[in-house]
Amino acid sequence: MAQSSFIDIITPIMVGPSSSHTAGAVRLGLLARNVYDASPHKVTFRLYNSYAQTGFGHGTDKGLLAGVLGFAVDDKRIRHIFEQPEAKQIAYEFQYLEDFNRHPNAVDFIFEGDLNMFVAGDSVGAGEVVIRKINEFSVKFTGKFNTLLLVYRDVPGMISRVTKVIQEKNINIASLHCDRYAKGEEASMCICVDGELDEEILKLIEGIENLYLVRYVRKLEH
Amino acid sequence: MIEKDINSFEQLYKACNIANVSIYKLAQTREAYLSEKTENEVREIVKRSLEAMKDAIKSGLNSNELSLSGMCGADCERLQKRFQRKPALFGNTFEKITAYALATSEENLRMGKIVACPTAGSCGIVPSVLVAVGENFNISEYEQINALITAGEIGRIVSNKVALAGAVAGCQAECGVASAMSAGAVCQMLGGSNKQILNAVALALKNLLGLTCDPVCGLVEIPCVKRNPFLAIHAVTAAELALADIESKIPLDEIVDALEQTGKLMSPTLKESSQAGLAKTKTALELEKSLFKK
């Protein structure tokens, strides 16, 4: 059986009041920010189900915005995030919806700016989160591993070309998730790795043909 | 050589006996090995949590700011005022434990910085007992860290069987486990043996089986905040009994099994979904209505 750690029981240090509705919201925001990796003009947050119903009392809206702005889960300024100078530099909007096909704690981030992007994720309990969708692609990563995200033209050999670069640097792949729009059109790849991908590896990967988007999303501090 | 594969309290107890060490020592050696850190690095992480706990108590004692919902936040101030007028029946340590537990829990709901130990809703229990007993019985920081490691190891072993989440097993798995962790921490600080520590955990946990999670308006406020000081004192009761060599007739691992079974049998309406219990009382429904108007 996988060995658990007592450190998990006596951490994280976080701002309250809820690990799923506050700390989880910040962590989802942080991951979405790293996926977007640019300065948005506007962010629209769509909160679903329990996030929509009890988000007000849990500061879920504040947590999501704080994450997108790069605040850590234990930053006491989150309570007054709307008054922070960082929050005044972008436009943002919150929408509250019900959709029982979605997770009880689901959220969409709609980024508008020089690049437009849609990111969706769930807060799955105890502060753990999963990013499920980027634009129209399904993905799956949790912020527990350093993750390489790729959007590319669906041509034969793409997975082997990318994983070859990673393997040649002797880095282990923890999980691999692929999805595509239609044969020969856009596809996505989500690779969680043990260890770090350095500048050199990322350069090599960026050099591969038919790639539209490359993002290296670092794991979240616990 | 210390045993690394420890998933039950019986394994823990045996491994400590073979190595002739305390629970905290075994846990810290094991953690260092598994996370490829030195024991000092592991203790440094624990120290950060301990310091954050003390900071939360300090901020909480000095604030009466209400939560976002406005339902809670000023009770720690009330309690401190009463103790200034009239000391508690059970003395200063009782005053500190109850005040520190409320201080931390209120700090949590006003979006202050706390340690989720093991969860945010139960965040006042371990710190209140640890810090109050630490202060009043001259327990060094080194020994407080030992006690927090002991508490963490207890929580870890329970969590191997039951997720520490109200939605999975009710409040017995959140505040209940926090109280059991605290009972073990107090025993460790007061020089209890490994056997006494595990009996304290057993006695605390056994007497909280069946505790449901029925938060009013779905928020971590009612009854969570006031439950923290109650279960902090509960932990001390368990520790006192265990230090007198009173044993739990049911072994700790079997109590954890009972907790898991009770959690499974508990109606989903009583597991953090706010569909029954306190959450559906007349007053709770009125509170819900007035909140949603805002």
XYZ file of C-alpha atoms in Angstrom:
516
model
C 0.000 0.000 0.000
C 1.212 3.545 -0.775
C 2.696 5.079 2.356
C 0.967 8.156 3.729
C 2.659 11.090 5.473
C 1.807 12.560 8.874
C 2.805 15.965 7.493
C -0.416 15.930 5.418
C -2.422 15.700 8.651
C -0.799 18.744 10.303
C -0.756 20.984 7.206
C -1.587 22.985 5.131
C -1.280 26.409 6.655
C -4.131 28.252 4.911
C -6.655 31.026 5.241
C -10.049 29.695 6.303
C -12.745 28.776 6.500
C -12.883 25.701 4.248
C -10.240 23.506 2.660
C -12.466 22.655 -0.314
C -14.271 25.987 -0.710
C -11.430 28.389 0.165
C -7.987 26.727 -0.100
C -9.222 24.582 -3.016
C -10.537 27.705 -4.765
C -7.166 29.446 -4.419
C -5.360 26.365 -5.745
C -7.706 26.113 -8.763
C -7.069 29.800 -9.443
C -3.311 29.315 -9.216
C -3.373 26.387 -11.657
C -5.656 28.249 -14.102
C -3.305 31.241 -13.915
C -0.324 29.043 -14.778
C -2.184 27.447 -17.679
C -3.173 30.847 -19.104
C 0.333 32.208 -18.448
C -0.344 35.797 -19.599
C -1.976 38.958 -18.250
C -5.724 38.789 -18.874
C -7.830 41.917 -19.356
C -10.824 40.174 -17.902
C -11.624 36.942 -16.085
C -15.141 35.544 -15.746
C -15.618 32.953 -13.007
C -18.545 30.552 -13.294
C -19.251 28.854 -9.966
C -21.450 25.746 -9.971
C -23.655 23.950 -7.422
C -22.225 23.980 -3.875
C -19.597 26.519 -4.938
C -22.426 28.776 -6.116
C -24.690 28.142 -3.108
C -22.251 28.405 -0.202
C -19.421 30.253 -1.917
C -20.353 33.583 -0.378
C -19.961 32.371 3.216
C -16.766 30.497 2.400
C -15.053 33.279 0.473
C -14.891 31.047 -2.622
C -15.105 34.077 -4.936
C -12.228 35.738 -3.077
C -10.159 32.557 -3.208
C -10.639 32.078 -6.956
C -9.665 35.663 -7.752
C -6.711 35.521 -5.349
C -5.418 32.379 -7.055
C -5.716 33.914 -10.518
C -3.764 36.897 -9.190
C -1.033 34.605 -7.810
C -1.691 34.804 -4.055
C -0.701 31.766 -1.963
C -3.294 29.771 0.054
C -1.978 31.222 3.341
C -1.963 34.902 2.297
C -3.976 36.902 4.823
C -4.722 39.575 2.194
C -7.193 37.153 0.563
C -9.897 38.288 2.996
C -9.672 41.760 1.451
C -8.694 40.688 -2.056
C -11.158 43.011 -3.813
C -9.371 46.008 -2.272
C -5.848 44.871 -3.246
C -4.038 46.883 -5.972
C -3.522 43.655 -7.981
C -7.292 43.150 -8.174
C -7.866 46.669 -9.472
C -5.728 46.048 -12.561
C -8.068 43.530 -14.174
C -11.798 43.270 -14.793
C -13.591 40.289 -13.293
C -17.092 38.928 -12.962
C -18.708 36.099 -11.009
C -21.604 34.009 -12.342
C -23.515 31.495 -10.214
C -25.015 28.440 -11.903
C -26.573 25.059 -11.246
C -25.651 22.040 -13.345
C -25.929 18.636 -11.754
C -23.835 17.070 -14.483
C -20.936 18.994 -12.996
C -19.037 18.283 -9.775
C -20.552 19.916 -6.623
C -17.512 22.219 -6.438
C -16.928 22.983 -10.129
C -15.667 26.232 -11.593
C -14.972 27.652 -15.083
C -12.403 30.366 -15.744
C -12.944 32.407 -18.889
C -9.841 34.450 -19.663
C -10.053 37.332 -22.124
C -7.039 39.269 -23.355
C -4.436 38.990 -26.123
C -5.185 35.287 -25.770
C -8.650 33.952 -24.938
C -8.840 30.748 -22.966
C -11.344 28.562 -21.131
C -10.195 26.490 -18.140
C -12.467 24.289 -15.979
C -11.735 22.424 -12.764
C -13.159 20.836 -9.603
C -12.280 21.113 -5.932
C -12.462 17.471 -4.904
C -11.996 17.709 -1.124
C -9.369 18.494 1.548
C -7.917 21.235 -0.657
C -7.169 18.822 -3.515
C -8.133 20.027 -7.002
C -8.290 18.743 -10.584
C -8.172 20.744 -13.811
C -10.536 18.969 -16.239
C -10.733 21.077 -19.350
C -8.716 23.609 -21.326
C -10.649 25.148 -24.230
C -12.490 22.215 -25.798
C -9.944 19.619 -24.644
C -10.341 17.332 -21.689
C -7.226 17.213 -19.518
C -6.475 15.862 -16.074
C -3.919 17.250 -13.669
C -3.903 18.082 -10.005
C -0.974 20.386 -9.298
C 0.723 17.576 -7.396
C 3.170 16.994 -10.242
C 4.986 19.282 -12.615
C 2.882 19.045 -15.763
C 3.558 19.622 -19.446
C 0.491 20.680 -21.456
C 0.496 20.573 -25.239
C -2.062 21.448 -27.878
C -1.030 20.248 -31.343
C -2.160 19.102 -34.735
C -3.230 15.466 -34.542
C -0.544 13.784 -36.650
C 1.012 10.318 -36.208
C 4.048 10.053 -33.926
C 3.428 13.123 -31.804
C 3.388 11.302 -28.452
C 6.597 9.429 -29.202
C 8.387 12.596 -30.347
C 7.520 14.426 -27.125
C 8.119 11.535 -24.731
C 11.441 10.763 -26.456
C 12.763 14.194 -25.467
C 11.645 13.644 -21.870
C 13.020 10.107 -21.742
C 16.395 11.159 -23.156
C 16.781 13.473 -20.139
C 16.066 10.491 -17.884
C 12.868 11.961 -16.446
C 10.074 9.635 -15.375
C 6.506 10.194 -16.590
C 3.938 9.746 -13.808
C 0.838 9.962 -16.028
C -0.166 10.777 -19.605
C -3.567 12.002 -20.754
C -4.505 12.669 -24.395
C -7.628 13.969 -26.118
C -8.485 15.258 -29.601
C -11.142 17.255 -31.362
C -11.213 15.118 -34.501
C -8.741 13.055 -36.518
C -6.154 15.297 -38.115
C -7.371 18.360 -36.243
C -6.401 19.762 -32.842
C -5.418 17.430 -30.012
C -4.092 17.845 -26.480
C -1.570 16.041 -24.309
C -1.090 16.376 -20.575
C 2.097 14.837 -19.153
C 2.762 14.722 -15.404
C 6.428 14.125 -14.583
C 8.495 13.255 -11.531
C 11.180 15.908 -11.127
C 11.712 19.097 -13.130
C 11.711 19.904 -16.849
C 14.437 22.503 -17.381
C 14.675 25.307 -19.967
C 16.670 23.087 -22.308
C 14.032 20.340 -22.467
C 11.250 22.879 -22.939
C 13.210 24.494 -25.819
C 13.567 21.090 -27.482
C 9.853 20.381 -27.089
C 8.877 23.814 -28.372
C 10.960 23.024 -31.446
C 8.750 20.072 -32.394
C 6.580 20.781 -35.445
C 2.767 21.113 -35.370
C 2.570 22.399 -31.779
C 0.094 25.233 -31.152
C 0.442 25.668 -27.409
C 3.065 24.578 -24.884
C 2.666 25.188 -21.163
C 4.770 23.950 -18.291
C 2.628 24.140 -15.147
C 4.667 23.729 -11.970
C 3.256 21.743 -9.073
C 1.622 23.697 -6.265
C 3.337 24.144 -2.919
C 1.497 22.158 -0.307
C 16.540 -0.119 11.499
C 13.013 1.178 11.891
C 9.894 -0.388 10.335
C 8.550 1.766 7.455
C 5.346 -0.045 6.524
C 3.022 1.040 9.325
C -0.710 1.112 8.646
C -2.291 0.206 11.971
C -1.862 1.209 15.600
C -0.870 -2.332 16.501
C 1.958 -2.200 13.955
C 2.978 1.191 15.300
C 3.018 0.000 18.905
C 5.027 -3.131 18.075
C 7.531 -1.269 15.915
C 8.092 1.295 18.693
C 8.658 -1.511 21.195
C 11.139 -3.330 18.986
C 13.112 -0.139 18.308
C 12.589 0.994 21.918
C 11.527 4.505 20.873
C 8.621 6.897 21.379
C 5.900 7.237 18.751
C 7.154 10.651 17.614
C 10.697 9.344 17.110
C 9.554 6.428 14.994
C 7.231 8.702 12.985
C 9.893 11.313 12.326
C 12.491 8.722 11.261
C 9.979 7.052 8.958
C 8.864 10.356 7.447
C 12.480 11.443 6.858
C 13.211 8.152 5.109
C 10.100 8.180 2.894
C 10.335 11.860 1.903
C 14.128 11.755 1.467
C 14.673 14.517 4.024
C 16.740 14.710 7.207
C 14.919 14.364 10.532
C 15.726 18.007 11.238
C 14.100 19.077 7.972
C 10.977 17.107 8.920
C 10.935 18.791 12.349
C 11.332 22.178 10.671
C 8.078 21.629 8.712
C 6.318 20.638 11.944
C 7.730 23.736 13.642
C 6.236 25.951 10.928
C 2.796 24.462 11.621
C 3.285 24.929 15.387
C 4.233 28.579 14.895
C 1.265 29.184 12.585
C -0.987 27.673 15.284
C 0.405 30.074 17.884
C -0.024 33.046 15.521
C -3.651 32.084 14.855
C -4.363 31.907 18.602
C -2.781 35.323 19.119
C -4.785 36.978 16.303
C -7.976 35.222 17.343
C -7.717 36.333 20.969
C -7.531 39.954 19.835
C -10.341 40.044 17.302
C -14.116 40.165 17.403
C -14.622 40.571 13.659
C -17.587 38.557 12.454
C -17.499 35.887 9.756
C -18.557 36.678 6.180
C -22.071 35.451 6.993
C -22.184 37.473 10.221
C -23.361 34.435 12.232
C -20.235 33.930 14.411
C -17.005 35.601 15.468
C -17.443 37.378 18.811
C -17.656 34.478 21.273
C -13.964 34.258 22.159
C -14.121 37.858 23.359
C -17.173 37.019 25.510
C -15.410 34.052 27.055
C -12.255 36.007 27.876
C -14.339 38.741 29.518
C -16.083 36.211 31.688
C -12.816 34.657 32.832
C -11.529 38.134 33.719
C -14.566 38.649 35.943
C -14.638 35.165 37.358
C -12.008 32.444 36.934
C -13.130 29.126 35.469
C -14.147 26.371 37.874
C -11.418 24.110 36.489
C -8.657 26.710 36.609
C -6.406 28.552 34.204
C -5.542 25.653 31.887
C -9.254 25.118 31.230
C -9.636 28.845 30.517
C -6.757 28.795 28.067
C -7.869 25.643 26.239
C -11.424 26.846 25.691
C -10.356 30.388 24.751
C -7.592 29.212 22.388
C -9.935 26.757 20.672
C -12.552 29.452 20.082
C -9.864 31.958 19.049
C -8.529 29.615 16.358
C -11.927 28.522 15.071
C -13.164 32.093 14.846
C -9.966 33.121 13.120
C -10.732 30.403 10.558
C -14.210 31.627 9.718
C -13.126 35.241 9.340
C -10.639 34.051 6.698
C -7.649 34.298 9.005
C -4.599 32.075 8.680
C -4.917 28.681 10.408
C -3.515 25.172 10.153
C -5.974 22.591 8.822
C -5.156 19.984 11.506
C -6.572 17.703 10.387
C -9.245 19.915 8.740
C -10.213 23.602 8.742
C -13.479 22.954 10.611
C -11.613 21.194 13.430
C -8.612 23.540 13.384
C -9.018 24.820 16.975
C -8.740 21.544 18.858
C -5.112 20.385 18.537
C -3.580 23.905 18.862
C -5.624 24.851 21.938
C -4.621 21.780 23.912
C -1.036 21.742 22.689
C -0.331 25.415 23.352
C -2.273 25.779 26.629
C -0.708 22.679 28.211
C 2.656 23.693 26.740
C 2.489 27.110 28.375
C 1.139 26.067 31.748
C 3.399 23.065 32.281
C 6.668 24.496 30.953
C 6.882 22.183 27.975
C 9.820 23.149 25.729
C 9.354 23.884 22.034
C 11.272 20.677 21.269
C 8.768 18.667 23.272
C 5.798 20.524 21.747
C 7.076 19.515 18.319
C 7.315 15.917 19.563
C 3.680 16.156 20.657
C 2.533 17.594 17.322
C 4.337 14.795 15.459
C 2.585 12.287 17.750
C -0.766 13.906 16.923
C 0.017 13.846 13.194
C 1.015 10.183 13.266
C -2.234 9.286 15.049
C -4.263 11.172 12.415
C -2.292 9.533 9.623
C -3.033 6.015 10.797
C -6.758 6.743 11.212
C -6.787 8.337 7.741
C -5.358 5.142 6.230
C -8.761 3.605 6.922
C -11.179 6.544 6.891
C -10.864 9.791 4.949
C -10.856 12.641 7.466
C -13.793 14.437 5.873
C -17.292 15.195 7.141
C -18.691 14.299 3.722
C -17.247 10.780 4.035
C -17.750 9.846 7.685
C -19.323 12.784 9.519
C -17.808 14.964 12.224
C -16.476 11.937 14.127
C -13.804 11.870 11.383
C -13.016 15.590 11.693
C -13.452 17.019 15.220
C -13.548 13.466 16.615
C -10.154 12.585 15.180
C -8.769 16.029 16.132
C -9.781 15.327 19.728
C -8.152 11.892 19.640
C -4.971 13.388 18.172
C -4.965 15.994 20.963
C -5.406 13.354 23.653
C -2.287 11.625 22.358
C -0.402 14.941 22.194
C -1.211 15.787 25.837
C -0.057 12.343 26.996
C 3.180 12.784 25.060
C 3.812 16.202 26.656
C 3.103 14.923 30.160
C 5.539 12.035 29.802
C 3.049 9.255 29.066
C 4.222 5.899 27.696
C 3.345 4.760 24.173
C 0.710 2.500 25.700
C -0.838 5.399 27.629
C -0.784 7.607 24.506
C -2.649 5.031 22.428
C -5.149 4.420 25.221
C -5.833 8.147 25.413
C -6.508 8.152 21.656
C -8.790 5.135 22.013
C -10.767 6.625 24.904
C -11.240 9.960 23.127
C -12.288 8.426 19.816
C -14.563 5.796 21.320
C -16.661 8.440 23.011
C -17.262 10.453 19.849
C -18.444 7.690 17.507
C -21.528 8.691 15.574
C -20.960 12.436 15.619
C -22.656 13.822 12.505
C -21.791 16.746 10.239
C -24.886 18.947 9.850
C -23.644 22.505 9.350
C -26.256 25.271 9.301
C -26.435 27.018 5.890
C -23.662 24.672 4.700
C -21.051 26.879 6.374
C -18.197 25.900 8.714
C -19.776 27.891 11.571
C -22.731 26.335 13.417
C -22.067 23.987 15.213
C -18.400 23.719 14.201
C -16.955 26.727 16.015
C -18.297 25.952 19.481
C -17.698 22.244 19.031
C -13.956 22.920 19.018
C -13.610 23.952 22.716
C -15.902 21.079 23.768
C -13.793 18.459 22.042
C -10.536 20.045 23.213
C -11.636 19.498 26.817
C -12.813 15.997 25.860
C -9.202 15.271 24.821
C -7.911 16.240 28.263
C -10.419 13.922 29.952
C -9.154 11.059 27.807
C -5.514 11.898 28.592
C -6.135 12.089 32.352
C -7.799 8.678 32.356
C -5.095 7.115 30.227
C -2.288 8.551 32.385
C -3.943 6.731 35.304
C -3.377 3.507 33.303
C -7.070 3.147 32.555
C -7.267 1.074 29.396
C -9.771 0.957 26.591
C -11.212 -2.569 26.598
C -11.720 -2.285 22.837
C -8.341 -2.019 21.064
C -7.732 1.202 19.114
C -7.636 -0.428 15.662
C -11.056 -1.955 16.301
C -12.385 1.470 17.331
C -11.143 2.858 14.017
C -12.979 0.006 12.257
C -16.121 0.936 14.195
C -15.659 4.581 13.180
C -15.386 3.565 9.540
C -18.478 1.351 9.756
C -20.455 4.035 11.599
C -19.464 6.536 8.893
C -20.696 4.202 6.161
C -24.003 3.572 7.944
C -24.540 7.275 8.642
C -27.205 8.772 6.375
C -25.771 10.959 3.587
C -28.174 13.659 4.811
C -25.971 13.942 7.914
C -22.635 14.048 6.132
C -21.870 17.656 5.243
C -24.856 17.986 2.902
C -26.928 20.124 5.304
C -30.074 18.120 4.548
C -30.913 17.022 8.095
C -30.140 17.512 11.773
C -29.245 21.009 12.981
C -29.145 22.248 9.382
C -32.874 21.624 8.919
C -34.136 23.034 12.209
C -36.666 25.880 12.123
C -34.069 28.436 13.156
C -31.488 27.134 10.684
C -33.990 27.504 7.846
C -34.732 31.072 8.939
C -31.016 31.872 9.052
C -30.667 30.398 5.574
C -33.450 32.623 4.269
C -31.957 35.781 5.739
C -28.483 34.907 4.392
C -29.697 34.364 0.854
C -31.445 37.709 0.876
C -28.039 39.432 1.226
